[in-house]
mmCIF file of C-alpha atoms in Angstrom:
data_model
loop_
_atom_site.group_PDB
_atom_site.id
_atom_site.type_symbol
_atom_site.label_atom_id
_atom_site.label_comp_id
_atom_site.label_asym_id
_atom_site.label_seq_id
_atom_site.Cartn_x
_atom_site.Cartn_y
_atom_site.Cartn_z
ATOM 1 C CA MET J 1 98.320 120.311 99.285
ATOM 2 C CA THR J 2 99.953 120.416 103.183
ATOM 3 C CA ILE J 3 97.820 117.001 104.895
ATOM 4 C CA LYS J 4 96.753 119.668 106.971
ATOM 5 C CA GLU J 5 95.202 122.376 104.224
ATOM 6 C CA ARG J 6 93.342 118.231 103.243
ATOM 7 C CA TYR J 7 91.615 117.272 106.350
ATOM 8 C CA GLN J 8 90.414 120.517 106.713
ATOM 9 C CA ALA J 9 89.223 120.689 102.804
ATOM 10 C CA VAL J 10 87.534 117.137 103.742
ATOM 11 C CA LEU J 11 85.980 117.578 106.772
ATOM 12 C CA ASP J 12 85.381 121.318 105.673
ATOM 13 C CA HIS J 13 82.906 119.789 102.408
ATOM 14 C CA PHE J 14 80.957 116.860 104.829
ATOM 15 C CA ALA J 15 80.392 119.720 107.859
ATOM 16 C CA SER J 16 78.070 121.735 105.153
ATOM 17 C CA ALA J 17 76.933 118.707 103.102
ATOM 18 C CA ASN J 18 76.138 116.366 105.344
ATOM 19 C CA PRO J 19 75.700 118.308 109.584
ATOM 20 C CA ASN J 20 74.459 115.393 111.404
ATOM 21 C CA PRO J 21 75.526 112.027 109.279
ATOM 22 C CA GLU J 22 73.983 108.745 111.065
ATOM 23 C CA SER J 23 73.907 104.915 110.345
ATOM 24 C CA GLU J 24 71.693 103.443 107.404
ATOM 25 C CA LEU J 25 71.264 101.001 109.597
ATOM 26 C CA ASN J 26 67.752 100.665 112.252
ATOM 27 C CA PHE J 27 67.893 100.291 115.812
ATOM 28 C CA SER J 28 66.417 101.999 118.600
ATOM 29 C CA ASN J 29 68.801 100.214 121.717
ATOM 30 C CA PRO J 30 72.295 99.610 122.872
ATOM 31 C CA PHE J 31 71.551 95.318 122.614
ATOM 32 C CA GLU J 32 69.649 96.037 118.336
ATOM 33 C CA THR J 33 72.595 98.261 118.405
ATOM 34 C CA LEU J 34 75.544 95.530 119.074
ATOM 35 C CA VAL J 35 73.605 93.195 116.640
ATOM 36 C CA ALA J 36 72.897 94.666 113.484
ATOM 37 C CA VAL J 37 76.433 96.343 113.500
ATOM 38 C CA MET J 38 77.479 93.115 113.935
ATOM 39 C CA LEU J 39 75.430 91.508 111.645
ATOM 40 C CA SER J 40 76.574 94.256 109.186
ATOM 41 C CA ALA J 41 80.254 92.666 108.909
ATOM 42 C CA GLN J 42 80.699 92.212 105.129
ATOM 43 C CA CYS J 43 76.681 92.666 104.102
ATOM 44 C CA THR J 44 74.378 95.284 103.134
ATOM 45 C CA ASP J 45 72.510 97.594 105.912
ATOM 46 C CA LYS J 46 69.910 96.971 103.512
ATOM 47 C CA ARG J 47 69.121 93.235 103.785
ATOM 48 C CA VAL J 48 70.559 94.161 107.888
ATOM 49 C CA ASN J 49 67.895 96.338 108.335
ATOM 50 C CA GLN J 50 64.985 93.100 106.342
ATOM 51 C CA VAL J 51 65.983 91.167 109.153
ATOM 52 C CA THR J 52 66.076 92.980 112.328
ATOM 53 C CA PRO J 53 62.457 93.857 112.530
ATOM 54 C CA ALA J 54 61.134 89.807 112.913
ATOM 55 C CA LEU J 55 65.268 89.421 115.018
ATOM 56 C CA PHE J 56 64.596 92.440 117.788
ATOM 57 C CA ALA J 57 61.258 90.844 118.223
ATOM 58 C CA ALA J 58 61.771 87.427 118.818
ATOM 59 C CA TYR J 59 64.261 89.048 120.525
ATOM 60 C CA PRO J 60 64.150 91.424 122.628
ATOM 61 C CA THR J 61 67.045 91.497 125.976
ATOM 62 C CA PRO J 62 70.542 89.941 125.563
ATOM 63 C CA GLU J 63 68.338 87.141 127.622
ATOM 64 C CA VAL J 64 65.830 85.789 125.649
ATOM 65 C CA MET J 65 68.585 85.863 123.227
ATOM 66 C CA ALA J 66 71.013 84.560 125.076
ATOM 67 C CA ALA J 67 68.332 81.175 125.460
ATOM 68 C CA ALA J 68 67.815 80.602 122.528
ATOM 69 C CA SER J 69 69.704 77.857 119.791
ATOM 70 C CA VAL J 70 71.008 78.195 117.931
ATOM 71 C CA GLU J 71 69.889 76.726 115.113
ATOM 72 C CA ASP J 72 67.178 79.224 115.760
ATOM 73 C CA ILE J 73 68.471 82.242 115.924
ATOM 74 C CA LEU J 74 69.729 80.711 112.436
ATOM 75 C CA GLU J 75 66.188 80.800 110.989
ATOM 76 C CA TYR J 76 66.178 84.914 111.575
ATOM 77 C CA VAL J 77 69.461 85.701 110.388
ATOM 78 C CA LYS J 78 70.094 82.619 106.966
ATOM 79 C CA SER J 79 70.119 85.558 104.218
ATOM 80 C CA VAL J 80 72.545 88.027 105.951
ATOM 81 C CA SER J 81 76.402 87.102 104.764
ATOM 82 C CA TYR J 82 78.620 84.114 106.801
ATOM 83 C CA PRO J 83 74.876 83.417 109.027
ATOM 84 C CA ASN J 84 76.053 79.855 110.712
ATOM 85 C CA SER J 85 79.075 81.925 112.901
ATOM 86 C CA LYS J 86 76.844 85.062 113.098
ATOM 87 C CA ALA J 87 74.313 82.682 115.305
ATOM 88 C CA ALA J 88 76.387 81.921 117.052
ATOM 89 C CA HIS J 89 79.035 84.619 117.716
ATOM 90 C CA LEU J 90 74.942 86.974 118.866
ATOM 91 C CA GLN J 91 74.228 83.497 120.699
ATOM 92 C CA ALA J 92 77.518 84.177 122.742
ATOM 93 C CA MET J 93 77.987 87.255 122.739
ATOM 94 C CA ALA J 94 73.966 87.869 125.181
ATOM 95 C CA ALA J 95 75.670 85.051 127.089
ATOM 96 C CA ILE J 96 78.401 87.543 127.995
ATOM 97 C CA LEU J 97 76.298 90.047 128.751
ATOM 98 C CA VAL J 98 74.169 88.312 131.109
ATOM 99 C CA ASP J 99 77.687 87.067 132.843
ATOM 100 C CA LYS J 100 79.624 89.573 133.183
ATOM 101 C CA PHE J 101 78.105 92.537 132.501
ATOM 102 C CA ASN J 102 74.335 92.608 133.774
ATOM 103 C CA SER J 103 72.585 92.725 130.360
ATOM 104 C CA THR J 104 73.953 96.023 129.855
ATOM 105 C CA VAL J 105 76.888 96.453 127.019
ATOM 106 C CA PRO J 106 79.785 97.730 127.131
ATOM 107 C CA SER J 107 80.783 100.694 126.722
ATOM 108 C CA THR J 108 85.368 100.170 126.318
ATOM 109 C CA MET J 109 87.420 99.089 123.625
ATOM 110 C CA ASP J 110 88.982 96.221 126.311
ATOM 111 C CA GLU J 111 84.944 95.718 127.738
ATOM 112 C CA LEU J 112 84.001 94.999 124.412
ATOM 113 C CA THR J 113 85.769 92.798 121.945
ATOM 114 C CA LEU J 114 85.610 90.231 125.792
ATOM 115 C CA LEU J 115 81.992 89.508 123.109
ATOM 116 C CA PRO J 116 82.821 86.831 120.001
ATOM 117 C CA GLY J 117 81.583 88.068 116.915
ATOM 118 C CA VAL J 118 83.026 91.813 118.022
ATOM 119 C CA GLY J 119 86.277 92.981 116.360
ATOM 120 C CA ARG J 120 87.662 96.660 116.128
ATOM 121 C CA LYS J 121 85.937 98.481 114.046
ATOM 122 C CA THR J 122 82.216 96.757 115.728
ATOM 123 C CA ALA J 123 83.360 98.827 119.222
ATOM 124 C CA ASN J 124 84.737 101.871 117.314
ATOM 125 C CA VAL J 125 81.073 102.023 116.190
ATOM 126 C CA ILE J 126 79.569 101.539 119.039
ATOM 127 C CA MET J 127 81.948 103.427 121.633
ATOM 128 C CA GLY J 128 80.572 105.975 118.087
ATOM 129 C CA VAL J 129 77.124 105.554 117.881
ATOM 130 C CA VAL J 130 75.464 104.436 121.727
ATOM 131 C CA PHE J 131 77.843 106.411 123.975
ATOM 132 C CA GLY J 132 79.504 109.286 121.948
ATOM 133 C CA LYS J 133 82.340 108.626 122.426
ATOM 134 C CA ALA J 134 85.649 109.919 120.115
ATOM 135 C CA ALA J 135 85.602 106.409 117.949
ATOM 136 C CA ILE J 136 86.325 106.126 114.494
ATOM 137 C CA ALA J 137 85.336 102.914 112.624
ATOM 138 C CA VAL J 138 87.773 101.851 109.640
ATOM 139 C CA ASP J 139 85.826 99.389 107.635
ATOM 140 C CA THR J 140 86.550 98.844 104.246
ATOM 141 C CA HIS J 141 85.017 102.139 102.796
ATOM 142 C CA VAL J 142 86.506 104.132 105.894
ATOM 143 C CA PHE J 143 89.851 102.397 104.744
ATOM 144 C CA ARG J 144 89.510 102.716 101.191
ATOM 145 C CA VAL J 145 88.467 106.541 100.795
ATOM 146 C CA SER J 146 90.828 107.548 103.346
ATOM 147 C CA ASN J 147 93.813 106.078 101.345
ATOM 148 C CA ARG J 148 92.308 107.277 97.980
ATOM 149 C CA LEU J 149 91.895 111.090 99.097
ATOM 150 C CA GLY J 150 95.391 111.424 100.759
ATOM 151 C CA LEU J 151 94.056 111.188 104.024
ATOM 152 C CA ALA J 152 95.720 108.375 104.922
ATOM 153 C CA ASN J 153 98.577 105.683 104.020
ATOM 154 C CA GLY J 154 97.300 102.179 105.430
ATOM 155 C CA LYS J 155 97.396 98.792 104.582
ATOM 156 C CA THR J 156 96.041 98.422 107.203
ATOM 157 C CA PRO J 157 92.596 98.800 108.751
ATOM 158 C CA LEU J 158 94.586 99.921 112.361
ATOM 159 C CA GLU J 159 96.955 102.399 110.249
ATOM 160 C CA VAL J 160 94.572 103.607 108.829
ATOM 161 C CA GLU J 161 92.804 104.955 112.557
ATOM 162 C CA LYS J 162 95.491 106.109 113.975
ATOM 163 C CA ALA J 163 96.302 108.676 111.201
ATOM 164 C CA LEU J 164 92.667 109.825 111.527
ATOM 165 C CA THR J 165 92.669 110.080 115.244
ATOM 166 C CA ARG J 166 96.009 112.181 114.391
ATOM 167 C CA HIS J 167 94.531 114.957 112.345
ATOM 168 C CA ILE J 168 90.374 114.923 114.099
ATOM 169 C CA PRO J 169 89.451 117.098 116.677
ATOM 170 C CA GLU J 170 88.051 114.658 118.841
ATOM 171 C CA HIS J 171 84.139 115.797 118.696
ATOM 172 C CA LEU J 172 84.546 115.274 114.829
ATOM 173 C CA ARG J 173 86.304 112.001 114.970
ATOM 174 C CA TYR J 174 82.105 109.852 115.426
ATOM 175 C CA LYS J 175 81.120 112.125 112.514
ATOM 176 C CA VAL J 176 83.994 111.119 110.148
ATOM 177 C CA HIS J 177 83.432 107.721 110.781
ATOM 178 C CA HIS J 178 79.924 108.057 108.662
ATOM 179 C CA TRP J 179 80.777 111.085 106.241
ATOM 180 C CA LEU J 180 83.617 108.817 104.529
ATOM 181 C CA LEU J 181 81.746 104.870 104.589
ATOM 182 C CA LEU J 182 78.986 106.564 103.708
ATOM 183 C CA HIS J 183 81.439 109.095 99.947
ATOM 184 C CA GLY J 184 82.551 105.294 99.573
ATOM 185 C CA ARG J 185 79.282 103.376 100.112
ATOM 186 C CA TYR J 186 77.516 105.482 97.328
ATOM 187 C CA VAL J 187 80.655 108.046 95.421
ATOM 188 C CA CYS J 188 84.407 106.471 95.484
ATOM 189 C CA LYS J 189 82.844 102.208 95.239
ATOM 190 C CA SER J 190 85.098 100.038 95.183
ATOM 191 C CA GLN J 191 84.902 99.068 92.012
ATOM 192 C CA ARG J 192 83.381 102.017 90.114
ATOM 193 C CA PRO J 193 83.827 104.984 92.036
ATOM 194 C CA ASP J 194 82.177 107.698 90.318
ATOM 195 C CA CYS J 195 85.264 110.537 90.114
ATOM 196 C CA LEU J 196 82.440 112.522 87.507
ATOM 197 C CA ASN J 197 79.811 113.643 90.518
ATOM 198 C CA CYS J 198 81.827 113.012 93.820
ATOM 199 C CA PRO J 199 82.083 117.329 94.120
ATOM 200 C CA ILE J 200 84.992 116.758 96.328
ATOM 201 C CA THR J 201 88.251 115.118 93.452
ATOM 202 C CA HIS J 202 90.283 118.960 93.458
ATOM 203 C CA LEU J 203 91.149 117.199 97.414
ATOM 204 C CA CYS J 204 91.993 114.153 96.369
ATOM 205 C CA ARG J 205 95.114 112.949 96.075
ATOM 206 C CA HIS J 206 93.767 109.514 93.597
ATOM 207 C CA PHE J 207 92.014 111.294 91.132
ATOM 208 C CA SER J 208 94.435 113.994 90.966
ATOM 209 C CA LYS J 209 97.567 111.012 89.944
ATOM 210 C CA ASN J 210 95.237 109.962 87.640
ATOM 211 C CA ASP J 211 94.097 112.352 86.054
ATOM 212 C CA LYS J 212 98.022 113.466 85.009
ATOM 213 C CA GLN J 213 98.429 109.921 83.572
#
């Protein structure tokens, strides 16, 4: 199977199985999206969704969050992973939104990564989810699934992102992020991939390699 054929078969499967994938985080505007995605780093979406209703109610705008103390924000996020650093990042992020971006979430990689706590992965999520841009965010799930399936052979998230970008049409890149993430979250898990119930083992380089051993 050529790399082109592998990509086409994988994309065809996901497009048929889940034509309109969406984030499992809960949010209702760009600011809430940014906050939720920042909190989701190395944390489950389920946990973040338990935290954000009260957080969003307490800090509905960048201005309100920027005026809060890190200690006050920490009370709302203390059950997520790395709560101290995330509380500090949220407060500093909100302050920069107010001071430099007129309280508006920016839409470019360069601008987004100026915000504390926002790296390339988070910026790509925001560009795709909020602004509908052709961005592929490579988190641990996307990284793992891309390598296992044989879509990429990257040692870093950026290498995987570049490989996916080369082979995936722009109009599908936003969806591919969700497809691979959800497949990694529920099927192609890190420690125990559920190959017996995976519908695309016939396309998977990792399964094929192990099956021959």
